[in-house]
Each structure stands twice: as structure tokens, then as C-alpha cells.
Tab-separated table of C-alpha atoms in Angstrom:
chain	number	residue	atom	x	y	z
X	874	MET	CA	0.537	-0.043	-0.346
X	875	THR	CA	2.703	2.091	0.414
X	876	PHE	CA	3.871	1.431	-2.492
X	877	HIS	CA	1.104	2.589	-4.823
X	878	MET	CA	0.463	5.740	-2.020
X	879	THR	CA	4.407	6.810	-3.034
X	880	VAL	CA	3.925	5.639	-6.770
X	881	LYS	CA	0.720	7.895	-6.997
X	882	ALA	CA	2.523	10.834	-5.162
X	883	ALA	CA	5.064	10.681	-7.528
X	884	ALA	CA	2.934	11.013	-10.669
X	885	ILE	CA	1.044	13.648	-9.151
X	886	SER	CA	4.343	15.835	-8.347
X	887	LEU	CA	5.314	15.272	-12.238
X	888	LEU	CA	2.006	16.294	-13.356
X	889	ALA	CA	2.401	19.416	-11.097
X	890	LEU	CA	5.475	19.888	-12.465
X	891	GLY	CA	4.063	19.333	-16.428
X	892	THR	CA	1.477	21.816	-15.875
X	893	ALA	CA	3.278	24.145	-14.117
X	894	ALA	CA	6.785	24.341	-16.693
X	895	HIS	CA	3.692	24.749	-19.787
X	896	ALA	CA	2.983	27.436	-17.998
X	897	ASP	CA	1.473	30.495	-20.315
X	898	GLN	CA	0.097	33.574	-19.600
X	899	LEU	CA	-0.897	34.854	-23.355
X	900	ALA	CA	-2.551	31.220	-23.564
X	901	ASP	CA	-4.287	31.678	-20.138
X	902	ILE	CA	-5.169	35.807	-21.517
X	903	LYS	CA	-7.265	34.413	-24.029
X	904	ALA	CA	-8.830	32.065	-23.159
X	905	ALA	CA	-9.826	33.982	-20.238
X	906	GLY	CA	-10.933	36.681	-23.007
X	907	LYS	CA	-9.515	39.341	-21.050
X	908	ILE	CA	-6.746	41.003	-20.004
X	909	VAL	CA	-6.449	41.686	-16.104
X	910	THR	CA	-4.341	45.415	-15.624
X	911	ALA	CA	-3.384	47.978	-12.445
X	912	THR	CA	-2.727	52.028	-13.197
X	913	ASP	CA	-3.227	54.758	-10.994
X	914	MET	CA	-5.814	56.694	-12.914
X	915	HIS	CA	-4.423	59.577	-11.599
X	916	TYR	CA	-1.608	61.355	-13.866
X	917	ALA	CA	-3.093	62.732	-17.531
X	918	PRO	CA	-1.938	63.077	-20.099
X	919	PHE	CA	-1.487	58.867	-19.329
X	920	ASP	CA	-4.243	58.026	-17.100
X	921	MET	CA	-7.444	59.987	-16.189
X	922	LEU	CA	-10.640	59.814	-14.387
X	923	LYS	CA	-13.107	62.487	-17.070
X	924	ASN	CA	-17.132	62.165	-15.290
X	925	GLY	CA	-15.588	58.587	-13.941
X	926	THR	CA	-14.445	57.093	-17.259
X	927	TYR	CA	-10.806	55.834	-18.143
X	928	GLU	CA	-9.200	57.967	-20.470
X	929	GLY	CA	-5.225	58.891	-21.888
X	930	MET	CA	-3.061	57.678	-23.805
X	931	THR	CA	-2.134	54.945	-21.808
X	932	LYS	CA	-6.080	53.746	-22.687
X	933	ASP	CA	-5.781	54.220	-26.055
X	934	LEU	CA	-2.472	51.943	-26.698
X	935	PHE	CA	-3.784	49.291	-24.773
X	936	ASP	CA	-6.965	50.084	-26.351
X	937	GLU	CA	-5.398	48.753	-29.415
X	938	VAL	CA	-2.478	46.331	-27.865
X	939	SER	CA	-5.166	44.588	-26.467
X	940	LYS	CA	-7.437	43.950	-30.265
X	941	GLU	CA	-4.259	42.996	-31.657
X	942	ILE	CA	-3.727	40.158	-28.920
X	943	GLY	CA	-7.083	39.587	-29.396
X	944	ALA	CA	-8.696	40.161	-25.500
X	945	GLU	CA	-10.858	42.382	-23.492
X	946	PRO	CA	-8.453	44.821	-21.061
X	947	VAL	CA	-10.338	45.241	-18.221
X	948	TYR	CA	-8.656	48.615	-16.826
X	949	GLN	CA	-8.704	48.795	-12.912
X	950	ASP	CA	-6.876	52.100	-10.883
X	951	ILE	CA	-4.633	50.845	-8.409
X	952	PRO	CA	-2.742	53.198	-6.330
X	953	TRP	CA	0.815	53.755	-7.567
X	954	THR	CA	2.568	52.736	-4.769
X	955	ALA	CA	0.613	49.478	-4.260
X	956	GLU	CA	0.875	48.310	-8.614
X	957	LEU	CA	4.903	46.463	-8.376
X	958	PRO	CA	3.293	45.186	-5.581
X	959	GLY	CA	0.698	43.630	-7.101
X	960	LEU	CA	1.827	42.590	-9.353
X	961	GLU	CA	4.060	40.202	-8.462
X	962	VAL	CA	1.644	38.849	-5.750
X	963	LYS	CA	-1.078	37.882	-9.115
X	964	LYS	CA	-3.907	39.979	-8.659
X	965	PHE	CA	-3.245	40.923	-12.577
X	966	ASP	CA	-1.758	40.972	-15.987
X	967	ILE	CA	0.073	43.756	-15.619
X	968	VAL	CA	1.077	47.678	-14.774
X	969	ILE	CA	-0.065	49.553	-17.222
X	970	ALA	CA	1.395	52.674	-15.758
X	971	PRO	CA	3.692	53.492	-17.665
X	972	VAL	CA	6.758	53.106	-15.505
X	973	THR	CA	10.277	54.584	-16.196
X	974	ILE	CA	12.805	51.543	-17.610
X	975	THR	CA	15.264	51.296	-14.205
X	976	PRO	CA	18.351	48.863	-14.170
X	977	GLU	CA	17.522	47.686	-10.497
X	978	ARG	CA	13.700	47.224	-11.885
X	979	LEU	CA	14.532	45.359	-14.801
X	980	ASP	CA	16.757	43.275	-12.916
X	981	ARG	CA	13.282	41.944	-11.248
X	982	TYR	CA	10.576	43.087	-14.060
X	983	THR	CA	10.404	42.362	-17.822
X	984	PHE	CA	9.463	45.164	-19.055
X	985	THR	CA	7.265	46.107	-22.042
X	986	LEU	CA	8.802	48.552	-25.778
X	987	PRO	CA	8.594	51.728	-24.710
X	988	ILE	CA	5.332	53.328	-24.889
X	989	ALA	CA	7.115	57.500	-24.406
X	990	ASP	CA	10.189	59.399	-23.373
X	991	ALA	CA	10.327	59.411	-19.804
X	992	THR	CA	13.241	62.210	-19.215
X	993	VAL	CA	13.016	64.076	-16.493
X	994	SER	CA	11.398	67.585	-16.257
X	995	LEU	CA	10.255	70.656	-14.246
X	996	VAL	CA	7.109	72.784	-14.063
X	997	LYS	CA	7.134	76.007	-12.098
X	998	THR	CA	4.039	78.226	-12.424
X	999	ALA	CA	3.875	81.035	-15.166
X	1000	ASN	CA	4.397	84.317	-13.270
X	1001	SER	CA	7.241	82.471	-11.034
X	1002	ASP	CA	11.170	84.621	-12.239
X	1003	LEU	CA	12.698	80.114	-11.874
X	1004	THR	CA	13.857	79.794	-15.566
X	1005	LYS	CA	16.947	76.797	-15.871
X	1006	PRO	CA	16.700	73.698	-14.257
X	1007	GLU	CA	19.867	74.443	-11.912
X	1008	ASP	CA	17.851	77.873	-10.448
X	1009	ILE	CA	15.952	75.093	-7.964
X	1010	LYS	CA	18.602	75.258	-5.641
X	1011	GLY	CA	17.822	75.552	-2.081
X	1012	LYS	CA	14.255	75.222	-3.284
X	1013	THR	CA	11.281	73.709	-2.489
X	1014	VAL	CA	10.394	71.260	-4.837
X	1015	GLY	CA	7.414	68.210	-5.880
X	1016	VAL	CA	7.718	64.446	-6.878
X	1017	GLN	CA	5.215	61.976	-6.932
X	1018	GLN	CA	6.746	59.666	-4.298
X	1019	GLY	CA	8.513	56.042	-5.475
X	1020	THR	CA	9.577	57.600	-8.359
X	1021	ALA	CA	12.173	57.207	-11.237
X	1022	GLN	CA	12.077	60.937	-11.289
X	1023	PHE	CA	11.905	61.558	-7.682
X	1024	LYS	CA	15.207	59.195	-7.809
X	1025	GLN	CA	16.478	61.599	-10.545
X	1026	LEU	CA	15.637	65.234	-8.714
X	1027	GLU	CA	17.578	64.201	-5.712
X	1028	ALA	CA	20.189	62.891	-7.312
X	1029	TYR	CA	20.147	66.514	-8.728
X	1030	GLY	CA	19.946	68.103	-6.424
X	1031	GLU	CA	21.839	66.611	-3.911
X	1032	LYS	CA	24.749	68.397	-7.100
X	1033	LEU	CA	23.512	71.373	-6.986
X	1034	GLY	CA	23.721	71.680	-3.639
X	1035	GLY	CA	20.281	71.102	-1.744
X	1036	VAL	CA	16.780	70.934	-2.212
X	1037	THR	CA	13.885	70.571	-0.676
X	1038	ILE	CA	11.816	67.531	-1.555
X	1039	LYS	CA	8.030	67.141	-0.849
X	1040	GLU	CA	7.022	63.585	-2.064
X	1041	TYR	CA	2.856	63.558	-3.293
X	1042	GLY	CA	0.742	60.446	-3.447
X	1043	THR	CA	-0.411	61.639	-7.082
X	1044	THR	CA	0.338	64.081	-9.399
X	1045	ASP	CA	-2.544	66.265	-9.275
X	1046	GLU	CA	-1.635	66.783	-5.258
X	1047	ALA	CA	1.822	68.356	-6.259
X	1048	TYR	CA	0.720	70.291	-8.825
X	1049	ALA	CA	-2.489	71.679	-6.250
X	1050	ASP	CA	0.068	72.794	-3.680
X	1051	LEU	CA	2.319	74.219	-6.807
X	1052	ALA	CA	-0.447	76.290	-7.569
X	1053	ALA	CA	-1.198	77.673	-4.613
X	1054	GLY	CA	2.592	78.521	-3.950
X	1055	ARG	CA	3.200	75.891	-1.306
X	1056	LEU	CA	6.110	74.348	-3.948
X	1057	ASP	CA	8.793	76.226	-5.777
X	1058	ALA	CA	8.472	73.849	-8.269
X	1059	VAL	CA	6.834	69.782	-9.793
X	1060	ALA	CA	9.544	67.817	-10.718
X	1061	GLY	CA	8.373	64.962	-13.128
X	1062	SER	CA	8.740	63.278	-16.896
X	1063	LEU	CA	8.289	65.534	-19.809
X	1064	PRO	CA	5.437	64.461	-21.320
X	1065	ASN	CA	2.656	64.647	-18.468
X	1066	LEU	CA	4.841	67.758	-17.636
X	1067	THR	CA	4.036	69.018	-21.412
X	1068	TYR	CA	0.315	68.414	-21.447
X	1069	LEU	CA	-0.216	69.945	-18.024
X	1070	VAL	CA	1.294	73.025	-19.099
X	1071	LYS	CA	-0.506	73.071	-22.469
X	1072	GLU	CA	-4.291	72.162	-20.408
X	1073	ARG	CA	-3.323	75.074	-17.858
X	1074	PRO	CA	-0.577	78.161	-19.186
X	1075	GLU	CA	-2.013	81.079	-17.273
X	1076	THR	CA	-1.526	78.972	-14.142
X	1077	PHE	CA	1.973	76.315	-15.293
X	1078	ALA	CA	5.157	76.649	-17.024
X	1079	LEU	CA	7.423	74.664	-17.934
X	1080	PHE	CA	11.172	75.180	-17.204
X	1081	GLU	CA	13.425	76.507	-20.186
X	1082	PRO	CA	15.192	74.115	-20.675
X	1083	ALA	CA	12.694	71.766	-18.762
X	1084	LYS	CA	14.791	68.647	-18.843
X	1085	PHE	CA	17.886	68.001	-16.522
X	1086	GLY	CA	18.379	64.030	-16.711
X	1087	GLU	CA	19.875	61.472	-18.093
X	1088	PRO	CA	17.360	59.602	-21.313
X	1089	LYS	CA	14.610	57.567	-19.680
X	1090	TYR	CA	11.279	56.070	-21.206
X	1091	PHE	CA	8.159	54.294	-19.929
X	1092	ALA	CA	7.126	51.109	-20.513
X	1093	TRP	CA	4.781	48.898	-19.331
X	1094	VAL	CA	5.882	46.210	-16.426
X	1095	LEU	CA	5.356	42.013	-16.467
X	1096	ARG	CA	6.635	40.029	-13.972
X	1097	LYS	CA	9.250	38.442	-14.660
X	1098	ASP	CA	8.761	34.097	-14.808
X	1099	ALA	CA	8.702	31.962	-18.666
X	1100	GLU	CA	5.109	31.737	-17.800
X	1101	THR	CA	5.664	35.787	-19.045
X	1102	GLU	CA	7.544	35.655	-21.810
X	1103	THR	CA	5.260	35.023	-24.511
X	1104	PHE	CA	2.417	37.645	-22.885
X	1105	ALA	CA	5.698	39.952	-23.590
X	1106	LYS	CA	6.470	39.524	-27.150
X	1107	ALA	CA	2.331	39.482	-27.911
X	1108	ILE	CA	2.640	43.145	-27.156
X	1109	ASN	CA	5.958	44.348	-28.381
X	1110	ASP	CA	4.404	42.355	-31.656
X	1111	ALA	CA	2.039	44.543	-31.448
X	1112	LEU	CA	3.438	47.875	-30.598
X	1113	LEU	CA	5.997	47.022	-33.538
X	1114	LYS	CA	3.144	46.939	-36.231
X	1115	MET	CA	0.931	50.175	-34.060
X	1116	THR	CA	4.352	51.857	-34.564
X	1117	ASP	CA	4.220	50.958	-38.567
X	1118	ASP	CA	1.497	51.903	-39.261
X	1119	GLY	CA	0.675	54.424	-37.732
X	1120	ARG	CA	-0.881	54.706	-34.953
X	1121	ILE	CA	0.902	54.810	-32.502
X	1122	LYS	CA	2.437	58.063	-33.262
X	1123	ALA	CA	-1.412	59.606	-34.271
X	1124	ILE	CA	-1.828	58.600	-30.449
X	1125	GLN	CA	0.388	60.643	-29.264
X	1126	GLU	CA	-0.304	63.544	-31.388
X	1127	LYS	CA	-3.717	63.502	-29.441
X	1128	TRP	CA	-2.344	63.365	-26.111
X	1129	LEU	CA	1.490	64.861	-26.194
X	1130	GLY	CA	0.962	67.300	-29.218
X	1131	SER	CA	3.588	65.362	-31.377
X	1132	TYR	CA	5.842	62.532	-32.368
X	1133	THR	CA	8.762	60.877	-30.911
X	1134	GLU	CA	10.464	57.961	-32.235
X	1135	LEU	CA	10.724	55.533	-29.742
X	1136	PRO	CA	13.907	52.020	-29.261
X	1137	ARG	CA	12.001	49.357	-31.110
X	1138	GLU	CA	14.115	47.773	-28.472
X	1139	VAL	CA	13.418	47.925	-24.492
X	1140	PRO	CA	16.694	49.723	-23.988
X	1141	ALA	CA	19.067	47.911	-21.505
X	1142	GLU	CA	19.028	51.026	-18.304
């Protein structure tokens, strides 16, 4: 009896190993007919809630990618600080909030091809006397917590000799404090700040030059395991197709007012 139980247990173990070895996220998504996503819907122009309706550049891009894959997107509004931890424990299939590609994150996650420029930049009030990025020395600058832009601002502040950094849960909160005079500037990615100034030119203005960091890119994030490889490839194939047929250019121009050619491979850093 012990022998039979051992054989049975071994057979179950082998079956489980075989199932794990052949786990495929793309196949699971197609079987379910849906892609469960997470993003922060307070990050214009990528993700916004307008009268309770989700819209933005991310949605337009991922709607098209989902069509190419053949599954319906399920969009969820999740605080940024909970997105990557939630991805790791499989609460959703992918984080579509724009995530800056960094060497540290590349070690831990699978990134898709870039979806936008993410170079850190600065915005001020329209009547501010500050002009160039170096002028933030000794000033108070807001930035969204837990972002690559925070780390770049921190390093830049140390290089200048001191900047007081105030962290915010959302960029909207930082912009509100800037408009109210509680901040001297806000650091963020160039597309976000360009859109802000475009929408509210009477209140905000970009520094000249706006950028102060090394070139960076936004992308979407998947778990880093063999199970996600086909899903990541399907997304990248869709993005390349959309680049070649002009859809990405049209979406960028709609939301950003201009087109930036993006790498056709995931940057190494």
C-alpha cells in the first residue's frame, strides 16, 4: 500500500511539474478572453478619470494592443505604490501605468518596449522668476513618491548643493500645491508636464530647458518568469505593428501634440 501511494504521489508531482513547466500567461489570457491591468488613473495625459470615465494615452495604446492580442482589457485604478507589489503576487496580469525603465527594475521585472519618453523635467508657476533647472537650488520641489523621477531629482538636488523635496501620492496633489504657492517647482516626466502646461498655460510653465536628467523611457511591466515570455512578445509585436502603421504616432500627437520616435528594443538601462 505504501508503494502504491508513493507511486501515486510521484505521478501527481510529475503532473504538477509538467503543468508548471507549460504554464503560459498568453494562453491563459486568451482562454479567459481578458487582460487584467493595473494603473493609476491620476497621471495625465496617460491616465485620467473624466466624469468617472477612464481615458488617456495609456488607454488608447492598450485598447489597440488588446485588439491585436484578441482579448478585452480590464482596467483597474490602483495607487502607484501598490501596483508593482500587486503584480508580483498575481493580482493582475500587467501594470500599464507608465513605469520608467531603470537597471534595478530590469533585474526584477519584464518590461515591454517603450511607450513614451520619461526624461525628468521641471514645471513652475507661470509667474515664477525661476528659469533654468539650476535655479531650484535651495528651493522646495514636489514629486510623486516612489518614482524614478524622485530618485533623479534627489541626485540632482545633491549635485546642486541642496533642494528640499516634498513627496506626493499623486502628481495632481503636487500640481495643486505648486499652484497654491506651497512649492517652487514640480519634477516629473516631460510628457506629463508638457500636457499640464498645454491644458493650463495661465497657471503653469516649463523651465527652459525643462529636462535635467539622462534620457529615460516609460514602458509597461510584467512579472519576470518564463510564464510571461509569450505575453511580453505579443505586446511588443503589437507595439511594433502599431509603430509601423502609424497608430502610435497618431495617439502621441493626440495626447502630447507631437511625435517622438521610440526604441524598437527594450533599453538595457
